[in-house]
């Protein structure tokens, strides 16, 4: 494994439906020595791409959803994590996306994504709070979602930790 982390700016999507559920994907993380965990769709910026442009591209690639507007960036997260044979130093910007449709399926998984991509499902905030055997990233997903579901967006993105 490479010893020097590779910096990777990324956009992630807090996709909310009309029933205030969030769309999450479960990633198998055997290669990290961790249990599977649930995370918002998203990924790294392509060269020359803005965070907002990456958010729209990743939205289509990982969910098939298009024709929607990306809302404000409400969370940021910086962390290092193992990804197969390297360590990624990820700077993530999380954007709100409201959708009417609930069907979602990946359209274009790249590289090792297909190896770790698992179930994708809609979660209510109550289900997240009650899911004691599940791991979410960010860890405080349920608490972080509450103000967003109430329409309370921070003036500046808040750092959400691991």
Tab-separated table of C-alpha atoms in Angstrom, residues 39-142:
chain	number	residue	atom	x	y	z
A	39	UNK	CA	-22.781	6.344	2.652
A	40	UNK	CA	-24.275	8.948	0.370
A	41	UNK	CA	-23.594	8.573	-3.367
A	42	UNK	CA	-20.752	10.657	-4.735
A	43	UNK	CA	-17.150	10.621	-5.792
A	44	UNK	CA	-14.025	12.449	-6.843
A	45	UNK	CA	-13.790	15.501	-9.039
A	46	UNK	CA	-12.469	15.069	-12.565
A	47	UNK	CA	-9.658	17.455	-13.617
A	48	UNK	CA	-11.043	20.977	-14.123
A	49	UNK	CA	-14.442	20.056	-12.677
A	50	UNK	CA	-16.142	22.099	-9.935
A	51	UNK	CA	-17.692	20.476	-6.886
A	52	UNK	CA	-21.165	21.280	-8.259
A	53	UNK	CA	-20.369	19.810	-11.687
A	54	UNK	CA	-19.000	16.662	-10.048
A	55	UNK	CA	-22.137	16.405	-7.905
A	56	UNK	CA	-24.381	16.359	-11.004
A	57	UNK	CA	-22.146	13.866	-12.835
A	58	UNK	CA	-21.899	11.556	-9.831
A	59	UNK	CA	-25.647	11.806	-9.283
A	60	UNK	CA	-26.272	10.344	-12.735
A	61	UNK	CA	-23.393	7.842	-12.664
A	62	UNK	CA	-24.301	6.340	-9.302
A	63	UNK	CA	-28.111	6.667	-9.295
A	64	UNK	CA	-29.311	7.343	-12.852
A	65	UNK	CA	-31.026	10.510	-11.608
A	66	UNK	CA	-30.755	13.558	-13.856
A	67	UNK	CA	-32.638	16.742	-14.640
A	68	UNK	CA	-32.581	18.018	-11.049
A	69	UNK	CA	-30.860	20.962	-9.423
A	70	UNK	CA	-28.156	20.595	-6.844
A	71	UNK	CA	-28.929	22.578	-3.713
A	72	UNK	CA	-26.487	24.119	-1.277
A	73	UNK	CA	-23.390	22.506	0.145
A	74	UNK	CA	-24.362	21.855	3.776
A	75	UNK	CA	-21.641	19.562	5.107
A	76	UNK	CA	-17.919	19.131	4.577
A	77	UNK	CA	-15.727	16.288	5.705
A	78	UNK	CA	-11.976	15.706	5.503
A	79	UNK	CA	-10.626	12.269	6.285
A	80	UNK	CA	-8.069	9.698	5.182
A	81	UNK	CA	-9.137	6.145	4.383
A	82	UNK	CA	-7.663	3.068	2.684
A	83	UNK	CA	-8.819	2.336	-0.859
A	84	UNK	CA	-7.350	-0.958	-2.069
A	85	UNK	CA	-3.607	-0.284	-2.582
A	86	UNK	CA	-3.541	3.389	-1.556
A	87	UNK	CA	-4.687	5.831	1.100
A	88	UNK	CA	-7.070	8.597	0.059
A	89	UNK	CA	-7.033	12.013	1.735
A	90	UNK	CA	-10.595	12.979	0.893
A	91	UNK	CA	-12.087	16.473	1.072
A	92	UNK	CA	-15.833	15.946	0.606
A	93	UNK	CA	-18.527	18.540	-0.037
A	94	UNK	CA	-22.095	17.314	0.590
A	95	UNK	CA	-24.906	18.822	-1.494
A	96	UNK	CA	-28.653	18.640	-0.973
A	97	UNK	CA	-30.689	17.193	-3.848
A	98	UNK	CA	-34.493	16.894	-3.739
A	99	UNK	CA	-36.089	14.323	-6.051
A	100	UNK	CA	-39.605	13.149	-6.821
A	101	UNK	CA	-38.652	9.723	-8.164
A	102	UNK	CA	-37.537	6.897	-5.946
A	103	UNK	CA	-36.092	4.440	-8.452
A	104	UNK	CA	-32.319	4.612	-8.607
A	105	UNK	CA	-29.644	2.373	-10.060
A	106	UNK	CA	-25.974	2.882	-10.895
A	107	UNK	CA	-25.267	3.742	-14.515
A	108	UNK	CA	-21.475	3.947	-14.611
A	109	UNK	CA	-19.357	2.528	-11.815
A	110	UNK	CA	-15.666	3.072	-12.402
A	111	UNK	CA	-12.545	1.228	-11.306
A	112	UNK	CA	-12.954	-0.639	-8.041
A	113	UNK	CA	-16.402	0.858	-7.327
A	114	UNK	CA	-18.206	-2.190	-8.716
A	115	UNK	CA	-16.250	-4.459	-6.323
A	116	UNK	CA	-17.480	-2.632	-3.210
A	117	UNK	CA	-20.902	-1.400	-4.374
A	118	UNK	CA	-23.694	-3.115	-2.486
A	119	UNK	CA	-27.335	-2.483	-1.750
A	120	UNK	CA	-28.847	0.943	-2.410
A	121	UNK	CA	-31.941	1.943	-0.454
A	122	UNK	CA	-34.018	4.791	0.906
A	123	UNK	CA	-33.795	5.384	4.671
A	124	UNK	CA	-36.066	7.456	6.895
A	125	UNK	CA	-34.402	9.371	9.688
A	126	UNK	CA	-36.202	7.142	12.220
A	127	UNK	CA	-34.803	4.022	10.510
A	128	UNK	CA	-31.269	5.448	10.690
A	129	UNK	CA	-31.707	6.259	14.371
A	130	UNK	CA	-33.031	2.740	15.077
A	131	UNK	CA	-30.393	0.868	13.025
A	132	UNK	CA	-28.068	-0.096	15.862
A	133	UNK	CA	-26.282	-2.792	13.838
A	134	UNK	CA	-25.528	-0.531	10.857
A	135	UNK	CA	-22.620	1.855	10.307
A	136	UNK	CA	-23.210	5.202	8.601
A	137	UNK	CA	-20.762	7.745	7.255
A	138	UNK	CA	-20.824	10.331	8.597
A	139	UNK	CA	-21.351	8.468	11.862
A	140	UNK	CA	-23.871	11.032	13.172
A	141	UNK	CA	-26.030	10.770	10.026
A	142	UNK	CA	-29.371	10.760	11.883
